[in-house]
Each structure stands twice: as structure tokens, then as C-alpha cells.
Short mmCIF file of C-alpha atoms and ligand atoms in Angstrom, two decimals:
data_model
loop_
_atom_site.label_atom_id
_atom_site.label_comp_id
_atom_site.label_asym_id
_atom_site.label_seq_id
_atom_site.Cartn_x
_atom_site.Cartn_y
_atom_site.Cartn_z
CA MET A 378 -10.47 7.07 22.46
CA LYS A 379 -8.39 7.05 19.31
CA ASP A 380 -8.53 9.34 16.32
CA LYS A 381 -8.35 7.73 12.89
CA CYS A 382 -9.83 9.97 10.38
CA GLY A 383 -9.73 12.27 7.39
CA ILE A 384 -8.63 15.89 7.58
CA VAL A 385 -8.75 18.94 5.31
CA GLY A 386 -7.37 22.46 5.74
CA ILE A 387 -7.77 25.40 3.35
CA HIS A 388 -6.01 28.76 3.35
CA SER A 389 -7.14 31.43 0.91
CA LYS A 390 -4.90 34.26 -0.14
CA ASN A 391 -7.68 36.75 -0.05
CA SER A 392 -10.30 37.36 2.55
CA SER A 393 -13.20 37.56 0.07
CA ILE A 394 -12.89 33.84 -0.72
CA ASP A 395 -15.05 31.57 1.39
CA VAL A 396 -13.45 28.17 2.01
CA SER A 397 -16.25 26.44 3.93
CA SER A 398 -17.94 24.74 0.98
CA SER A 399 -14.60 23.52 -0.44
CA ILE A 400 -13.77 22.02 2.95
CA TYR A 401 -17.18 20.38 2.98
CA TYR A 402 -16.69 18.82 -0.48
CA GLY A 403 -13.13 17.80 0.36
CA LEU A 404 -14.44 16.00 3.42
CA HIS A 405 -17.06 14.29 1.28
CA ALA A 406 -14.24 12.77 -0.77
CA LEU A 407 -12.71 11.53 2.50
CA GLN A 408 -15.95 10.10 3.91
CA HIS A 409 -14.52 6.56 3.66
CA ARG A 410 -11.98 7.55 6.34
CA GLY A 411 -14.69 8.17 8.90
CA GLN A 412 -18.46 8.05 9.21
CA GLU A 413 -18.98 8.57 12.92
CA SER A 414 -18.95 12.37 12.99
CA ALA A 415 -17.89 15.36 10.94
CA GLY A 416 -16.91 18.92 11.73
CA ILE A 417 -15.62 22.17 10.27
CA ALA A 418 -14.02 25.23 11.88
CA THR A 419 -13.34 28.42 9.93
CA PHE A 420 -11.95 31.84 10.74
CA ASN A 421 -13.46 34.98 9.29
CA SER A 422 -11.36 38.10 9.80
CA ASP A 423 -13.82 40.46 8.06
CA ASN A 424 -16.71 39.53 10.19
CA ILE A 425 -15.72 38.76 13.72
CA ASN A 426 -19.07 37.30 14.62
CA GLU A 427 -20.01 35.22 17.61
CA ASP A 428 -18.76 31.65 17.56
CA THR A 429 -20.69 28.63 18.75
CA TYR A 430 -19.73 29.47 22.32
CA GLY A 431 -20.80 33.12 22.08
CA ASP A 432 -17.20 34.40 21.89
CA LYS A 433 -16.43 37.11 19.37
CA ASN A 434 -13.19 35.78 18.01
CA GLY A 435 -13.87 35.20 14.32
CA LEU A 436 -14.10 31.45 14.76
CA ASN A 437 -17.05 29.56 13.32
CA HIS A 438 -17.44 25.96 14.30
CA HIS A 439 -19.88 23.15 13.73
CA CYS A 440 -19.70 19.42 14.43
CA GLY A 441 -22.36 16.76 14.08
CA MET A 442 -22.74 13.02 14.37
CA GLY A 443 -22.92 10.65 11.44
CA LEU A 444 -22.12 11.13 7.77
CA LEU A 445 -21.35 14.59 6.47
CA ILE A 446 -24.81 14.84 5.00
CA ASP A 447 -26.34 14.23 8.44
CA ALA A 448 -23.86 16.40 10.33
CA PHE A 449 -24.37 19.41 8.03
CA LYS A 450 -28.08 19.59 7.48
CA GLY A 451 -29.84 22.65 6.03
CA ASP A 452 -27.93 25.87 5.72
CA ILE A 453 -25.26 25.32 8.35
CA ILE A 454 -22.39 25.33 5.87
CA ASN A 455 -23.26 28.90 4.79
CA GLU A 456 -23.03 30.06 8.38
CA LEU A 457 -19.43 28.93 8.53
CA ASN A 458 -18.00 31.33 6.00
CA GLY A 459 -14.37 32.30 6.45
CA GLU A 460 -11.16 32.65 4.48
CA VAL A 461 -9.36 29.84 6.24
CA GLY A 462 -10.57 26.66 7.88
CA ILE A 463 -10.18 23.03 8.75
CA GLY A 464 -12.43 19.97 8.68
CA HIS A 465 -12.55 16.44 9.95
CA VAL A 466 -14.37 13.15 9.48
CA ARG A 467 -14.14 10.68 12.32
CA TYR A 468 -13.77 6.91 12.09
CA SER A 469 -15.94 4.48 13.99
CA THR A 470 -14.46 2.14 16.52
CA THR A 471 -16.04 0.04 19.20
CA GLY A 472 -14.97 2.75 21.65
CA GLN A 473 -17.44 5.34 22.81
CA SER A 474 -19.20 7.21 20.05
CA LYS A 475 -20.28 10.59 21.34
CA PHE A 476 -20.68 14.16 20.20
CA GLU A 477 -18.02 15.54 22.56
CA ASN A 478 -15.42 13.47 20.71
CA SER A 479 -16.21 14.99 17.32
CA GLN A 480 -13.63 17.27 15.78
CA PRO A 481 -12.27 19.91 15.12
CA PHE A 482 -11.65 20.43 18.81
CA VAL A 483 -11.78 24.12 19.68
CA THR A 484 -10.45 26.15 22.57
CA THR A 485 -10.17 29.88 23.20
CA PHE A 486 -7.84 31.78 25.52
CA ASN A 487 -6.77 35.43 25.85
CA ASP A 488 -7.15 36.77 22.29
CA PHE A 489 -6.61 33.40 20.74
CA SER A 490 -8.68 30.59 19.39
CA ILE A 491 -7.24 27.22 18.46
CA ALA A 492 -9.07 24.60 16.43
CA ILE A 493 -7.43 21.30 15.72
CA ALA A 494 -8.24 18.20 13.67
CA HIS A 495 -6.18 15.05 13.95
CA ASN A 496 -5.62 11.77 12.13
CA GLY A 497 -3.53 9.29 14.06
CA ASP A 498 -2.96 8.02 17.57
CA ILE A 499 -0.92 9.67 20.29
CA ILE A 500 0.22 6.56 22.08
CA ASN A 501 1.42 8.26 25.26
CA SER A 502 -1.85 10.18 25.58
CA GLY A 503 -2.80 8.39 28.82
CA ARG A 504 0.21 9.78 30.65
CA LEU A 505 -0.07 13.22 29.00
CA ARG A 506 -3.72 13.48 29.98
CA ARG A 507 -2.92 12.65 33.60
CA GLU A 508 -0.16 15.28 33.61
CA LEU A 509 -2.42 17.94 32.15
CA ILE A 510 -5.17 17.14 34.67
CA ALA A 511 -2.59 17.51 37.45
CA GLU A 512 -1.79 20.94 35.98
CA GLY A 513 -5.47 21.90 36.32
CA VAL A 514 -6.71 21.26 32.79
CA GLU A 515 -10.35 20.22 32.59
CA PHE A 516 -11.13 17.84 29.73
CA THR A 517 -14.43 17.77 27.88
CA SER A 518 -13.71 14.84 25.52
CA ASP A 519 -11.76 11.58 25.45
CA THR A 520 -9.77 12.50 22.37
CA ASP A 521 -6.08 12.81 21.67
CA SER A 522 -6.90 16.03 19.83
CA GLU A 523 -8.00 17.70 23.03
CA ILE A 524 -4.70 16.70 24.62
CA LEU A 525 -2.86 18.18 21.63
CA CYS A 526 -4.94 21.33 21.90
CA HIS A 527 -4.01 21.84 25.55
CA LEU A 528 -0.35 21.05 24.92
CA ILE A 529 -0.27 23.58 22.07
CA LYS A 530 -1.97 26.18 24.25
CA ARG A 531 0.49 25.56 27.11
CA GLU A 532 3.58 25.74 24.92
CA PHE A 533 2.26 28.71 22.92
CA LEU A 534 1.73 30.68 26.12
CA LYS A 535 5.43 30.07 26.88
CA THR A 536 6.87 30.75 23.43
CA SER A 537 4.35 32.96 21.55
CA ASP A 538 5.67 31.23 18.45
CA MET A 539 3.81 28.42 16.72
CA ILE A 540 6.85 26.76 15.14
CA GLU A 541 8.65 26.62 18.48
CA THR A 542 5.40 25.42 20.03
CA LEU A 543 5.02 22.58 17.52
CA GLU A 544 8.70 21.64 17.93
CA ASN A 545 8.18 21.44 21.71
CA VAL A 546 4.94 19.47 21.39
CA SER A 547 6.58 16.99 18.98
CA ASN A 548 9.17 16.26 21.66
CA ILE A 549 6.41 15.46 24.16
CA ILE A 550 4.10 13.31 22.06
CA MET A 551 4.68 9.81 20.67
CA GLY A 552 2.71 8.15 17.91
CA SER A 553 1.20 9.05 14.59
CA TYR A 554 -0.27 12.39 13.70
CA SER A 555 -1.31 14.34 10.66
CA LEU A 556 -2.78 17.58 11.92
CA VAL A 557 -4.47 20.71 10.68
CA ILE A 558 -4.45 23.53 13.21
CA LEU A 559 -6.13 26.89 13.05
CA VAL A 560 -4.63 29.53 15.33
CA ASN A 561 -6.86 32.54 14.85
CA GLY A 562 -6.60 33.10 11.09
CA ASP A 563 -3.38 31.11 10.57
CA LEU A 564 -3.40 27.57 9.25
CA TYR A 565 -0.65 25.13 10.23
CA ALA A 566 -0.51 21.56 8.93
CA VAL A 567 1.81 18.96 10.39
CA ARG A 568 2.87 15.44 9.44
CA ASP A 569 4.56 13.40 12.14
CA PRO A 570 8.33 12.75 11.87
CA ALA A 571 7.76 9.11 10.84
CA ALA A 572 5.14 10.19 8.23
CA MET A 573 2.84 7.38 9.32
CA LYS A 574 -0.38 8.97 8.16
CA PRO A 575 -0.76 10.53 4.73
CA LEU A 576 -0.92 14.28 4.17
CA ALA A 577 -0.56 16.23 0.93
CA ILE A 578 -0.87 19.79 -0.37
CA ALA A 579 -2.51 21.23 -3.47
CA GLU A 580 -3.37 24.61 -4.94
CA LYS A 581 -6.38 26.08 -6.66
CA ASP A 582 -6.59 29.68 -7.84
CA ASP A 583 -6.08 31.71 -4.70
CA THR A 584 -6.21 28.86 -2.20
CA PHE A 585 -3.89 26.24 -0.74
CA ILE A 586 -5.46 22.95 0.33
CA VAL A 587 -4.03 20.25 2.56
CA ALA A 588 -5.77 16.90 2.92
CA SER A 589 -5.32 13.31 4.02
CA GLU A 590 -5.77 12.01 0.49
CA THR A 591 -5.44 13.39 -3.01
CA VAL A 592 -9.08 12.51 -3.82
CA ALA A 593 -10.06 15.56 -1.77
CA PHE A 594 -8.13 17.74 -4.27
CA ASP A 595 -9.78 16.10 -7.25
CA VAL A 596 -13.28 16.88 -6.07
CA ILE A 597 -12.58 20.60 -5.69
CA GLY A 598 -10.43 20.79 -8.82
CA ALA A 599 -7.20 21.60 -6.98
CA LYS A 600 -3.79 20.78 -8.44
CA PHE A 601 -1.65 18.41 -6.38
CA ILE A 602 1.67 19.99 -5.37
CA ARG A 603 3.33 17.32 -3.25
CA ASP A 604 3.14 15.05 -0.21
CA PHE A 605 4.26 16.47 3.12
CA LYS A 606 7.78 15.44 4.07
CA PRO A 607 8.26 13.49 7.30
CA GLY A 608 8.04 15.91 10.21
CA GLU A 609 7.04 18.82 7.98
CA ILE A 610 5.08 21.81 9.24
CA ILE A 611 3.54 23.86 6.46
CA TYR A 612 2.08 27.31 7.14
CA PHE A 613 1.04 30.11 4.88
CA LYS A 614 2.69 33.33 6.00
CA ASP A 615 2.55 36.06 3.30
CA ASN A 616 0.29 33.77 1.26
CA LYS A 617 3.20 31.51 0.46
CA ILE A 618 3.93 27.91 1.40
CA ASN A 619 6.39 28.08 4.29
CA SER A 620 7.97 24.85 5.40
CA HIS A 621 9.75 23.83 8.57
CA ILE A 622 11.00 20.33 9.34
CA ILE A 623 10.64 19.26 12.98
CA SER A 624 14.18 18.58 14.29
CA LYS A 625 13.16 15.14 15.55
CA ALA A 626 12.60 14.03 11.92
CA ASP A 627 16.40 13.73 11.46
CA LYS A 628 16.52 10.90 13.99
CA THR A 629 13.25 9.21 12.97
CA LYS A 630 12.89 6.64 10.23
CA ASN A 631 9.95 6.81 7.83
CA SER A 632 7.13 4.46 8.77
CA HIS A 633 4.34 4.89 6.24
CA CYS A 634 1.31 2.78 7.19
CA MET A 635 1.03 -0.14 4.74
CA PHE A 636 -2.66 -0.57 5.58
CA GLU A 637 -3.49 2.69 3.80
CA TYR A 638 -2.55 0.89 0.56
CA VAL A 639 -4.16 -2.42 1.50
CA TYR A 640 -7.53 -1.16 2.70
CA PHE A 641 -7.92 2.27 4.19
CA ALA A 642 -7.29 4.76 1.39
CA ARG A 643 -9.45 5.23 -1.66
CA PRO A 644 -8.03 3.48 -4.75
CA ASP A 645 -8.07 6.74 -6.71
CA SER A 646 -5.68 8.40 -4.24
CA THR A 647 -1.92 8.60 -4.61
CA ILE A 648 0.03 8.47 -1.37
CA ASP A 649 3.76 9.19 -1.13
CA GLY A 650 4.07 8.80 -4.88
CA LYS A 651 2.30 5.44 -5.04
CA ASN A 652 -1.09 5.14 -6.64
CA VAL A 653 -3.32 3.04 -4.41
CA TYR A 654 -5.20 1.39 -7.31
CA GLN A 655 -1.92 0.35 -8.95
CA VAL A 656 -0.66 -1.07 -5.64
CA ARG A 657 -3.83 -3.16 -5.33
CA LEU A 658 -3.50 -4.40 -8.93
CA ASN A 659 0.08 -5.42 -8.08
CA ILE A 660 -1.22 -7.26 -5.02
CA GLY A 661 -3.56 -9.28 -7.26
CA HIS A 662 -0.72 -10.12 -9.65
CA ALA A 663 1.51 -11.21 -6.75
CA LEU A 664 -1.27 -13.42 -5.36
CA PHE A 665 -1.62 -15.20 -8.70
CA ASP A 666 2.15 -15.68 -8.97
CA LYS A 667 2.22 -17.48 -5.60
CA PHE A 668 -1.18 -19.15 -5.75
CA PRO A 669 -2.07 -19.97 -9.35
CA ILE A 670 -5.51 -21.56 -9.11
CA ASP A 671 -7.36 -23.25 -11.93
CA ALA A 672 -10.76 -21.56 -11.54
CA ASP A 673 -13.78 -20.43 -13.54
CA VAL A 674 -13.98 -16.91 -12.19
CA VAL A 675 -12.17 -14.37 -9.98
CA MET A 676 -14.45 -12.41 -7.69
CA PRO A 677 -13.84 -9.56 -5.24
CA VAL A 678 -15.38 -8.96 -1.86
CA PRO A 679 -16.69 -5.51 -2.80
CA ASP A 680 -15.56 -2.77 -2.69
CA SER A 681 -12.07 -2.63 -1.29
CA SER A 682 -10.75 -5.76 -3.02
CA ILE A 683 -11.98 -4.98 -6.53
CA PRO A 684 -8.57 -3.79 -7.86
CA ALA A 685 -6.73 -6.81 -6.37
CA ALA A 686 -9.29 -9.17 -7.93
CA ILE A 687 -8.84 -7.42 -11.30
CA GLY A 688 -5.07 -7.82 -10.85
CA TYR A 689 -5.47 -11.56 -10.21
CA SER A 690 -7.78 -11.90 -13.21
CA ARG A 691 -5.42 -10.02 -15.55
CA ALA A 692 -2.42 -12.06 -14.40
CA SER A 693 -4.22 -15.39 -14.68
CA GLY A 694 -6.45 -14.80 -17.67
CA ILE A 695 -9.37 -16.11 -15.58
CA PRO A 696 -12.45 -13.94 -16.16
CA TYR A 697 -13.32 -11.36 -13.53
CA GLY A 698 -16.89 -11.48 -12.29
CA GLU A 699 -19.20 -10.40 -9.51
CA GLY A 700 -20.61 -12.91 -7.07
CA LEU A 701 -21.60 -10.69 -4.18
CA ILE A 702 -23.67 -7.56 -4.51
CA LYS A 703 -23.09 -4.97 -1.84
CA ASN A 704 -25.88 -2.89 -0.44
CA ARG A 705 -24.16 0.49 -0.26
CA TYR A 706 -26.81 2.04 1.92
CA VAL A 707 -26.19 -0.02 5.02
CA GLY A 708 -24.31 2.34 7.28
CA ARG A 709 -23.10 1.74 10.78
CA THR A 710 -26.44 2.66 12.24
CA PHE A 711 -26.83 -0.20 14.65
CA ILE A 712 -24.68 -2.42 16.76
CA MET A 713 -25.35 -6.12 16.79
CA PRO A 714 -24.88 -7.78 20.11
CA THR A 715 -25.80 -11.32 19.12
CA GLN A 716 -24.24 -13.68 16.60
CA GLU A 717 -27.62 -14.11 14.90
CA GLU A 718 -27.96 -10.37 14.39
CA ARG A 719 -24.39 -10.10 13.12
CA GLU A 720 -25.10 -12.80 10.54
CA LEU A 721 -28.22 -10.97 9.49
CA ALA A 722 -26.16 -7.82 9.12
CA VAL A 723 -23.70 -9.55 6.76
CA LYS A 724 -26.63 -10.76 4.66
CA LEU A 725 -28.06 -7.27 4.66
CA LYS A 726 -24.80 -5.92 3.34
CA MET A 727 -23.84 -8.66 0.86
CA ASN A 728 -26.23 -10.68 -1.26
CA PRO A 729 -24.97 -13.57 -3.42
CA LEU A 730 -25.59 -13.74 -7.16
CA VAL A 731 -26.61 -17.39 -7.29
CA SER A 732 -26.49 -17.55 -11.12
CA GLU A 733 -22.82 -16.49 -11.06
CA LEU A 734 -21.80 -18.79 -8.22
CA LYS A 735 -23.65 -22.06 -8.67
CA GLY A 736 -21.39 -24.93 -9.71
CA LYS A 737 -18.38 -22.64 -10.19
CA LYS A 738 -14.77 -22.86 -9.06
CA ILE A 739 -14.19 -19.45 -7.54
CA VAL A 740 -11.15 -17.40 -6.61
CA LEU A 741 -12.48 -14.97 -4.01
CA VAL A 742 -10.19 -12.02 -3.30
CA ASP A 743 -10.40 -9.97 -0.10
CA ASP A 744 -8.14 -7.16 1.06
CA SER A 745 -7.52 -8.51 4.56
CA ILE A 746 -8.73 -10.83 7.28
CA VAL A 747 -8.70 -9.29 10.72
CA ARG A 748 -11.02 -11.12 13.12
CA GLY A 749 -12.22 -13.49 10.43
CA THR A 750 -15.90 -13.02 11.17
CA THR A 751 -16.65 -11.33 7.83
CA SER A 752 -14.92 -14.02 5.76
CA GLU A 753 -16.62 -16.76 7.73
CA SER A 754 -20.09 -15.39 7.00
CA LEU A 755 -19.32 -14.63 3.36
CA ILE A 756 -17.93 -18.09 2.68
CA GLU A 757 -21.10 -19.57 4.15
CA ILE A 758 -23.25 -17.38 1.90
CA ILE A 759 -21.22 -18.34 -1.20
CA ARG A 760 -21.36 -22.04 -0.32
CA GLU A 761 -25.12 -21.85 0.18
CA ALA A 762 -25.36 -20.28 -3.27
CA GLY A 763 -23.86 -23.47 -4.70
CA ALA A 764 -20.20 -22.65 -5.41
CA LYS A 765 -18.22 -25.81 -6.17
CA GLU A 766 -14.82 -24.62 -4.91
CA ILE A 767 -13.80 -21.48 -3.03
CA HIS A 768 -10.17 -20.38 -3.08
CA LEU A 769 -9.71 -17.36 -0.82
CA MET A 770 -6.87 -14.96 -1.67
CA ILE A 771 -5.95 -12.26 0.82
CA GLY A 772 -4.14 -9.05 -0.14
CA CYS A 773 -2.61 -8.48 3.30
CA PRO A 774 -0.27 -10.87 5.15
CA PRO A 775 -1.74 -12.43 8.32
CA VAL A 776 -2.62 -9.68 10.81
CA ILE A 777 -0.95 -11.04 13.93
CA ALA A 778 -0.76 -7.97 16.16
CA PRO A 779 -2.75 -4.84 16.99
CA CYS A 780 -2.18 -1.45 15.40
CA TYR A 781 -1.38 1.27 17.92
CA TYR A 782 -1.20 4.11 15.41
CA GLY A 783 -4.71 4.72 14.23
CA VAL A 784 -6.06 1.67 12.41
CA ALA A 785 -8.30 0.08 15.04
CA MET A 786 -7.58 -3.54 14.17
CA ALA A 787 -8.49 -5.49 17.28
CA SER A 788 -6.76 -6.89 20.34
CA LYS A 789 -4.45 -9.85 19.89
CA ASP A 790 -6.91 -12.40 21.23
CA GLU A 791 -9.51 -11.26 18.64
CA LEU A 792 -7.12 -11.54 15.67
CA ILE A 793 -7.68 -14.84 13.93
CA ALA A 794 -4.13 -15.05 12.56
CA ALA A 795 -2.57 -14.32 15.94
CA ASN A 796 -4.13 -17.47 17.31
CA ASN A 797 -4.34 -19.87 14.34
CA SER A 798 -2.06 -21.14 11.61
CA VAL A 799 -3.00 -20.52 7.97
CA GLU A 800 -4.07 -24.18 7.74
CA GLU A 801 -6.29 -23.77 10.82
CA ILE A 802 -7.82 -20.58 9.39
CA LYS A 803 -8.52 -22.41 6.13
CA GLU A 804 -10.34 -25.13 8.09
CA LYS A 805 -12.28 -22.64 10.21
CA LEU A 806 -13.43 -20.69 7.18
CA GLY A 807 -14.23 -23.83 5.25
CA VAL A 808 -12.43 -22.87 2.03
CA ASP A 809 -10.73 -25.19 -0.45
CA SER A 810 -7.53 -23.17 -0.28
CA LEU A 811 -6.34 -20.01 1.40
CA GLY A 812 -3.51 -17.82 0.14
CA TYR A 813 -2.14 -14.80 1.97
CA ILE A 814 0.23 -12.42 0.19
CA SER A 815 3.70 -12.57 1.76
CA VAL A 816 5.24 -9.57 3.51
CA ASP A 817 7.91 -9.31 0.78
CA ASP A 818 5.35 -9.40 -2.02
CA LEU A 819 3.24 -6.77 -0.29
CA VAL A 820 6.28 -4.51 0.12
CA ASP A 821 7.16 -5.01 -3.57
CA SER A 822 3.56 -4.29 -4.57
CA ILE A 823 3.62 -1.00 -2.68
CA GLY A 824 7.02 -0.11 -4.10
CA ILE A 825 8.38 1.55 -0.95
CA PRO A 826 11.34 -0.14 0.84
CA ALA A 827 10.29 -2.22 3.88
CA GLU A 828 12.48 -0.02 6.14
CA GLU A 829 10.25 2.95 5.28
CA LEU A 830 6.94 1.23 6.01
CA CYS A 831 5.13 0.51 9.25
CA LEU A 832 4.45 -3.24 9.19
CA GLY A 833 3.73 -3.50 12.92
CA CYS A 834 0.45 -5.41 12.61
CA ILE A 835 2.00 -8.07 10.36
CA ASN A 836 5.49 -8.46 11.85
CA GLU A 837 5.19 -6.89 15.32
CA ASN A 838 8.08 -4.64 14.50
CA TYR A 839 6.66 -1.32 15.73
CA PRO A 840 8.32 1.96 14.87
CA THR A 841 8.06 3.32 18.44
CA GLU A 842 8.09 1.84 21.91
CA ILE A 843 4.61 0.88 23.09
CA PRO A 844 3.49 2.15 26.52
CA SER A 845 2.30 -0.73 28.71
CA ASP A 846 -1.02 0.94 29.58
CA LEU A 847 -2.08 1.23 25.95
CA GLU A 848 -5.49 -0.14 25.06
CA VAL A 849 -6.42 -1.25 21.56
CA GLU A 850 -9.76 -0.96 19.87
CA SER A 851 -11.63 -2.86 17.20
CA TYR A 852 -13.61 -1.29 14.41
CA TYR A 853 -17.31 -1.48 13.85
CA LYS A 854 -18.07 -3.61 10.87
CA PHE A 855 -21.43 -1.97 10.09
P1 AMP B 1481 -13.01 -9.12 9.94
O1 AMP B 1481 -11.97 -10.14 9.53
O2 AMP B 1481 -14.36 -9.68 10.15
O3 AMP B 1481 -12.52 -8.32 11.11
O4 AMP B 1481 -13.17 -8.12 8.72
C1 AMP B 1481 -12.16 -7.88 7.81
C2 AMP B 1481 -12.64 -6.90 6.78
O5 AMP B 1481 -12.96 -5.64 7.39
C3 AMP B 1481 -11.54 -6.59 5.76
O6 AMP B 1481 -11.70 -7.35 4.61
C4 AMP B 1481 -11.74 -5.12 5.45
O7 AMP B 1481 -12.64 -4.99 4.38
C5 AMP B 1481 -12.37 -4.57 6.69
N1 AMP B 1481 -11.38 -3.96 7.60
C6 AMP B 1481 -10.13 -4.36 7.86
N2 AMP B 1481 -9.53 -3.56 8.76
C7 AMP B 1481 -10.42 -2.61 9.09
C8 AMP B 1481 -10.39 -1.49 9.97
N3 AMP B 1481 -9.34 -1.22 10.70
N4 AMP B 1481 -11.49 -0.73 10.04
C9 AMP B 1481 -12.57 -1.02 9.30
N5 AMP B 1481 -12.68 -2.06 8.47
C10 AMP B 1481 -11.60 -2.86 8.35
#
């Protein structure tokens, strides 16, 4: 089970401030990063009340399945008051979806409680799990976060020092990780030495906030301070930002995930100094430069490709228009085992605007093609609506290999571009032309040198070695 998600951590400088509702709203802004489950853990030093497990250690903890609004029904959020806390939204993959895998993961020992929330994939987790089991650890979930929790506990019992503990753990684990960790009332936030996943820090009045994306700061009115550096641990001793760089970071090259810019992050976020909306506009411009089509209208596959479609329209002068209306209330509430049901699901989610499509030459922009099933259904819908020509422009180079670091793409045999040429994909999808952005143009659009990006899924050049027993997962489409 992998962990690809959104995380928030808040430290307040004074114990009368309650952080639980700010964590909740911050997580709301990160809901796009995960809809499978949500959870919050806080620590309240003034009121060492019983936690969910009946322990009196100041820790309050609640997790629930589904969207935040489902996971935190009624008055639960008010029962989680504390001056420091962390939160998590979990992403849906075709792996097992169960309550035990929701985060933050919490453990207590001696006088300590640890809560941890994780975004990323620990790629040697299989071996680490087996080792911990051999040491007598009993696991209650399938998550990497539980492994991290036990490793932290083990190393902390040896060192009694969290920085030393996190240094030791970073030498044991491989993969991507942005973490928020609550050790009693102390908040630690960590970005892996390759800085694969985003993590940033902001400030508001008497609180410090860390979050996966800057949109979480906007919603609570916090002022962005900066992105975490690669391998940076930030903690808040004496109510100040204290920073420590994990020694391994010296020997590790930056590998920021390019897919955050292409699809995963919200367009109104800025990651590592690059505004996601601007990157997507650039992608649209680059697509027009390479594939200038003479068309009547440029249309996005809503929502993620809207900025790229606007970019194409601005560069070409071809009007931007809508041709597919998205039903925003179709969540991933059901799994469709048959092809017929999957087709129905696409129709449920996207309805064509016949008046805008009929007889038109269309440039259709999408952020990426992974398995190709979505594009195939959408092209069929647009054809049925009477479009004269469909030119499909894709804002991500062909996805030819799995992601092992937290973006559940799919296995190689499921990836359409791993098994077909662009010409073959064009034929399969039934489009008049198909244009994929090139790797160089994508890199230029992002504005970060290729050497500092992870492009593993599009060039198979992975930033770490890949254990042979690693399994990959696909995402749920609905
Ligand atoms: P498909 O080609 O049918 O697998 O679907 C591709 C579409 O799914 C893309 O246009 C994105 O909008 C979306 N998508 C791509 N990658 C992911 C992912 N890892 N998780 C969720 N949705 C994704």
C-alpha cells in the first residue's frame, strides 16, 4: 500500500491557540491530493485528556473514510483541540482501501506518543517491514507510514534525540517522503533529500504552518515563507523555525516530481518557486509551437487541462471554449468492474455540449494519457456529438514507465504509450492528429533544469535504484 497524499502540520507559539480547525481547512484546500480518507492528530498540553485509545497522553486523534466532510462529521473537530497538530488526506489507488490505512498513524510508548502523516513512497518498505516483523513489531496497517513510525520509535529509543533519529531513519529508507511528525507536543516536518514531493512553510500570527501545497496557506490566511530545502528537517524549538539538513542531502541530487506540475497539484499553488498555473499555460504555448492546428475552437478536458488549453488558445489566437461539462459531484464512490459500467461512468462524469461541438474542428487539450481509457471514451463522446475533426494535444510526454514514488500511474503493461507508438495511439483513439509535448518542452515549461526533476515515468531514468520486489499500483478513475 502506497501513500500519496496531502499533509498539513501546525505549531502554535502559545498553548491557548487551537490549531485543529486550521488543520481541517488546510486539508480542505488539499482535498484534490486525496479523497480516500482523512485524519487529524493534535496534542494538547493543557488538557491531557484521554486519546482515542484511552491513553492519557495529550494526544487527540481522529481518522475517517472518504472526503474530509464525511470523515469529520458533526462536532468531532472541536474534540481535537490542541496547540500543535498534523493532518492528512489520502489518495485513492486500486490497492486496498480500508480504515486501518488512514493517517495520521499513531503509536504510544513509555511517556511518548508519535503521530505521523506521510506523502510519498518508501520503496524499500517491503524489506523494512519484514525486518521489523522479525524484530517483533506487530503491524496494524499496510502503510509505509506505520513502518516509518516503528523505525522512528526504534531509533528514538536508542538516541533520545529526534534529529539523530531522523538522520538514522533517512539512512535506512529509500524513496520519496514529505512528513509531518508529532512527538508529544513537538512538531517535526521533513522533506526527503531528493525533494521529490512538495513541502512548504508559512506563518500566521502566532502559528507556523507546513503543508504540501501553498493553497493550504491561502485558505487560512497564512503568509508563505519558503519551500523546504532538499533533506530539510524543520522543528519549532523555542517557538522559532529551527532547520537541520539531513547529511545524505549532500550526496543526493534534486528530483522534483514533474507530474505535480502536469496534473497533481492545484493550479493556484506555487511549488519550488514555480507557479503551477503558469507552468500549464507554458505547456499550452509549447504545444501550439510544435503542433499548430487550424481549428475552430480549443477545448480542455476539465478541470486539470484548463490552463494548458488557455495557453494553446492564447498562443494560436483560436478561441477557447467548453465542449465537455464535468459533473463535479461524481466521487469515487463505486468501482466499475465491467467495460459497460466504466463507459457509463465516463458519461456520468463528462457530458458533451453538442451545440459547441457539432461540425467543428476541435483542438482538445488533456494533461496526460496514462492507460488511455479516459481519452478513448471522451473521443467517442465528442465524435457522437458531431465534431468534424479532433486534434488531441497532451501536456505530458508519453508515460512509458510506472512511477515508484507516489503517483500511482499503472504497471507497464497497462500504460498505452509503453506498448504503442504515437501513431498507433492516434489510431486507437480515433483522432485526426495527436500531439504530445516533448520532454525538453515540458522541462522548459516548468523552468527547472532537467537534472533537478524526476522524469522517471517518461524517460525511465529513476533517481534511485528500484527494488525488484516492488509492486506498482494504478489509480481509481472515479
Ligand atoms: P487514463 O489515460 O484513462 O489512465 O486517464 C488519464 C487521466 O487521468 C489524465 O488525463 C489525468 O486527468 C488523470 N490522471 C493521470 N494520472 C493520474 C494519477 N496518477 N491519479 C489520478 N488521476 C490521474
